[in-house]
Amino acid sequence: MDTRVFAYVAKLADTGSYARAARELFITKQGLASAIERLERSLNVPLFEADHKGVRLTEYGEVFCAFSRAFLDRQKAMSEEIELLRRREERSVTLAASTGLFNVITREDICAFDEENAFGASVEILRAVLDGDCEAMLLDKACDFALLNDPIQNEHVASVPLHRDSMFFWVAAEHALARRKTARLADAAGCEVACLSPDEYVSLAPVVERLRAEAPDCRVFYADQMIEVLERALERRALAITVRSHVGSFPHEGFVGVPIEDASWGFSVAYRRDRSLSPWDEAFLAHLSSLAVFCQ
């Protein structure tokens, strides 16, 4: 039996549609239908039945699908174990990161681990993604370690703090706040405030909650990228909530960065609690800790 049919049956059961299942499996609709037909002939029972609502499992299909899901779970676990053994044999560690964090701790500084460690180990840095995607990669064992914005609240994840700092208001020079050494969230009362979406950038969630409480009459504009936040400030003379690295990375005549006393952010290196740390894992964590920056 072709083991691909287990994924076919599970996906068709999940979607209830040959067209959608085929799309998600990256095969043709006809190819999927033919595979299911051959499987049903080999078992001599119908696994699916169709009506005006779509395709659903028969009783026979329920049994086969349950086995398929168990097989796929075991297959994934096997692949993960083999990949873990391969990485350990090669003494390599993989690191994912939430978007923007390499502005604080650079890729070059992280990769210096390759030359400095005594185990002949090396680090592979994966592309930066949003917080939720980065955490999912860690939990799915698609990476060994991840740089995640705080707060990290998943009970299956252990973490080591690497950065703490104030957030900043990025303000026009003519704004009253521009003459202040520091500000508070309450100072945004009556203003338009641009910031990243707290649904995608977890550090913003507690800040926006306090902003709503301290300055309930402010108008908040959310963006998915920091450049959109800063552009909003430029176009509408709004207050932008950003971080020190962006204040320095986007200098603009007539705008200044003012630290916000009651809005902080930071990030940590995280790993699964069930991970058995090798000596080079420990060395990698020590290397990252040596790069830590605490501004508060």
C-alpha positions as a printed Julia matrix, in Angstrom:
296×3 Matrix{Float64}:
   0.0    0.0     0.0
   1.29   3.45   -0.94
   1.72   5.27    2.38
   0.74   8.57    0.73
  -2.89   7.43    0.9
  -2.89   8.02    4.66
  -2.27  11.73    4.09
  -4.81  11.74    1.24
  -7.58  10.25    3.38
  -6.85  12.55    6.35
  -6.8   15.68    4.17
  -9.98  14.73    2.3
 -11.72  14.07    5.62
 -10.57  17.46    6.95
 -11.64  19.47    3.92
 -14.7   17.55    2.71
 -13.73  18.55   -0.83
 -11.65  16.79   -3.48
 -10.72  20.11   -5.07
  -9.53  21.75   -1.85
  -7.78  18.61   -0.56
  -5.95  18.2    -3.87
  -4.85  21.85   -3.75
  -3.46  21.5    -0.24
  -1.75  18.21   -1.12
  -0.23  19.74   -4.3
  -1.69  17.05   -6.56
  -4.46  17.09   -9.16
  -8.09  16.51   -8.24
  -8.2   13.55  -10.64
  -5.03  12.11   -9.14
  -6.53  12.27   -5.66
  -9.83  10.73   -6.79
  -8.0    7.9    -8.55
  -5.88   7.17   -5.49
  -8.96   7.0    -3.24
 -10.77   4.74   -5.75
  -7.8    2.33   -5.9
  -7.62   2.27   -2.11
 -11.34   1.51   -1.79
 -11.05  -1.3    -4.37
  -8.11  -2.83   -2.5
 -10.08  -2.74    0.78
 -13.35  -3.69   -0.9
 -15.26  -1.09    1.15
 -16.29   2.56    0.56
 -14.32   5.06    2.63
 -16.18   8.21    1.52
 -19.67   9.15    0.46
 -20.81  12.36   -1.16
 -23.93  14.5    -1.0
 -24.83  18.13   -1.72
 -22.82  19.26    1.32
 -19.6   17.63    0.15
 -17.61  14.49    0.93
 -17.67  12.73    4.29
 -16.28   9.54    5.81
 -18.27   6.32    5.96
 -18.01   4.09    9.02
 -15.25   2.19    7.23
 -13.62   5.5     6.47
 -13.73   6.58   10.1
 -11.71   3.49   11.03
  -9.22   3.98    8.22
  -8.89   7.71    8.9
  -8.17   7.16   12.59
  -5.41   4.74   11.64
  -4.13   7.23    9.02
  -3.84  10.04   11.56
  -2.02   7.77   14.01
   0.35   6.68   11.23
   1.04  10.27   10.18
   1.74  11.28   13.78
   4.19   8.4    14.18
   5.79   9.17   10.82
   6.3   12.8    11.86
   7.75  11.73   15.22
  10.12   9.33   13.43
  11.29  12.05   11.04
  11.87  14.44   13.94
  13.91  11.87   15.84
  16.03  11.1    12.79
  16.58  14.81   12.12
  17.53  15.36   15.77
  20.06  12.53   15.59
  21.47  13.99   12.35
  21.86  17.42   13.92
  23.52  15.96   16.98
  25.9   13.94   14.83
  26.8   17.06   12.87
  26.81  19.15   16.05
  24.59  21.8    14.51
  21.91  24.01   16.03
  19.17  25.85   14.16
  17.91  29.26   15.25
  14.73  31.05   14.17
  13.92  34.62   15.12
  10.95  36.95   15.31
  11.03  39.81   12.82
  13.31  42.72   13.74
  15.32  41.09   16.52
  18.47  40.81   14.41
  18.57  44.63   14.61
  19.64  44.22   18.24
  21.74  41.05   18.16
  23.19  40.67   14.68
  23.5   37.52   12.61
  27.25  38.08   12.44
  27.59  38.15   16.23
  25.51  34.98   16.54
  27.49  33.16   13.85
  30.72  33.97   15.72
  29.7   30.94   17.81
  31.01  28.71   14.99
  34.57  29.9    15.57
  34.44  30.34   19.33
  32.96  27.05   20.59
  35.18  24.12   21.57
  32.9   21.4    20.15
  33.2   22.04   16.42
  29.51  22.96   16.43
  27.83  25.4    14.05
  24.63  27.43   13.99
  22.19  27.68   11.08
  20.06  30.83   11.17
  16.62  30.54    9.6
  14.69  33.45    8.1
  12.9   35.82   10.48
   9.12  35.42   10.83
   6.35  36.86   13.01
   6.1   35.91   16.68
   3.34  33.34   16.3
   4.99  31.61   13.35
   8.36  31.6    15.07
   6.91  30.02   18.22
   5.08  27.43   16.1
   8.36  26.5    14.4
   9.91  25.93   17.8
   7.02  23.79   19.06
   6.95  21.79   15.8
  10.69  21.12   16.16
  11.42  22.93   12.9
  14.19  24.72   14.81
  16.2   24.06   17.98
  16.11  27.59   19.4
  14.16  30.75   18.7
  14.51  34.44   19.52
  11.03  35.43   20.7
   9.59  38.74   21.87
   8.55  38.77   25.51
   6.28  37.88   27.17
   6.68  34.18   26.34
   3.72  32.46   27.96
   3.79  28.93   26.53
   4.28  26.4    29.31
   6.16  24.05   26.97
   8.9   26.63   26.35
  11.88  27.56   28.52
  13.66  30.86   27.9
  16.72  32.96   28.76
  16.33  36.8    28.63
  18.63  38.55   26.14
  17.31  42.11   25.91
  15.35  44.68   27.94
  14.75  48.31   27.04
  12.15  51.08   26.99
   9.88  51.57   24.04
   9.98  55.01   22.41
   7.6   57.62   21.1
   8.88  58.78   17.69
   7.58  62.34   17.52
   7.82  65.46   15.4
  10.22  68.1    16.76
   7.39  70.63   17.18
   5.44  68.25   19.46
   5.62  69.09   23.17
   6.96  65.6    23.95
  10.01  66.18   21.75
  11.47  68.48   24.43
  11.11  65.86   27.16
  13.85  63.46   28.24
  11.25  60.78   28.93
   7.49  60.34   28.48
   4.65  58.22   29.79
   1.81  56.52   27.95
  -0.64  59.0    29.5
   1.12  61.73   27.49
  -0.54  60.32   24.36
  -3.93  61.65   25.51
  -5.81  63.23   22.62
  -3.2   62.15   20.06
  -3.15  59.7    17.19
  -0.79  56.83   17.99
   0.64  54.42   15.4
   2.08  51.06   16.43
   2.51  47.48   15.27
  -0.45  45.12   15.62
  -0.49  43.5    19.08
  -2.11  40.43   17.49
   1.15  39.74   15.65
   3.75  41.37   17.93
   3.15  40.1    21.46
   5.22  42.8    23.18
   2.67  45.41   22.1
  -0.34  43.7    23.72
   0.31  44.84   27.34
   1.51  48.26   26.14
  -1.64  48.92   24.11
  -3.8   47.72   27.0
  -2.13  50.25   29.34
  -2.29  52.94   26.63
  -6.07  52.46   26.38
  -6.34  52.81   30.16
  -3.94  55.76   30.58
  -5.03  57.72   27.47
  -8.54  56.5    26.59
  -9.15  59.36   24.17
  -6.13  58.61   21.97
  -6.72  57.18   18.48
  -4.69  54.04   17.74
  -3.61  53.03   14.23
  -2.25  49.5    13.76
   0.21  48.39   11.06
   1.86  45.08   10.17
   5.32  46.55    9.49
   7.39  49.11   11.34
   7.96  51.14    8.17
   4.17  51.67    7.96
   4.14  52.89   11.56
   6.87  55.44   10.89
   5.27  56.54    7.62
   2.01  57.18    9.49
   3.9   59.42   11.89
   5.5   61.3     8.99
   2.29  61.75    7.02
  -0.06  62.64    9.88
   2.37  63.89   12.55
   1.13  61.05   14.75
   3.05  59.57   17.66
   4.74  56.31   16.67
   5.5   53.65   19.27
   8.77  52.02   18.31
  12.04  50.71   19.8
  15.55  52.11   20.13
  16.96  50.24   17.11
  14.28  51.69   14.82
  14.78  55.21   16.15
  18.41  54.88   15.1
  17.71  53.01   11.86
  15.2   55.55   10.53
  16.7   58.97   11.23
  14.58  61.8     9.89
  15.14  65.49   10.25
  12.46  66.96   12.44
  11.67  63.73   14.37
  13.14  62.47   17.65
  12.82  59.42   19.85
  11.64  59.81   23.46
  11.85  56.84   25.89
   8.51  55.8    27.41
   8.97  55.17   31.13
   6.02  52.8    31.52
   6.37  50.85   28.24
   9.16  48.3    28.0
   9.99  45.47   25.65
  12.52  42.71   25.35
  13.18  39.31   23.92
  14.62  35.97   24.95
  16.12  32.87   23.44
  13.64  30.03   23.82
  13.73  26.25   23.5
  11.37  23.38   24.21
  11.34  22.25   27.83
  11.5   18.62   26.74
  14.73  19.21   24.8
  17.75  17.45   26.23
  20.5   20.06   25.93
  23.81  18.84   24.5
  27.12  20.39   25.59
  27.15  22.52   22.4
  23.55  23.57   23.07
  24.7   24.82   26.46
  27.65  26.56   24.81
  25.32  28.21   22.29
  23.06  29.53   25.06
  26.13  30.87   26.87
  27.27  32.56   23.66
  23.9   34.26   23.2
  23.89  35.34   26.85
  27.26  37.01   26.28
  25.56  39.16   23.6
  22.7   40.22   25.88
  21.87  43.93   26.14
  19.9   45.29   29.11
  19.2   49.01   28.87
  16.8   49.25   31.84
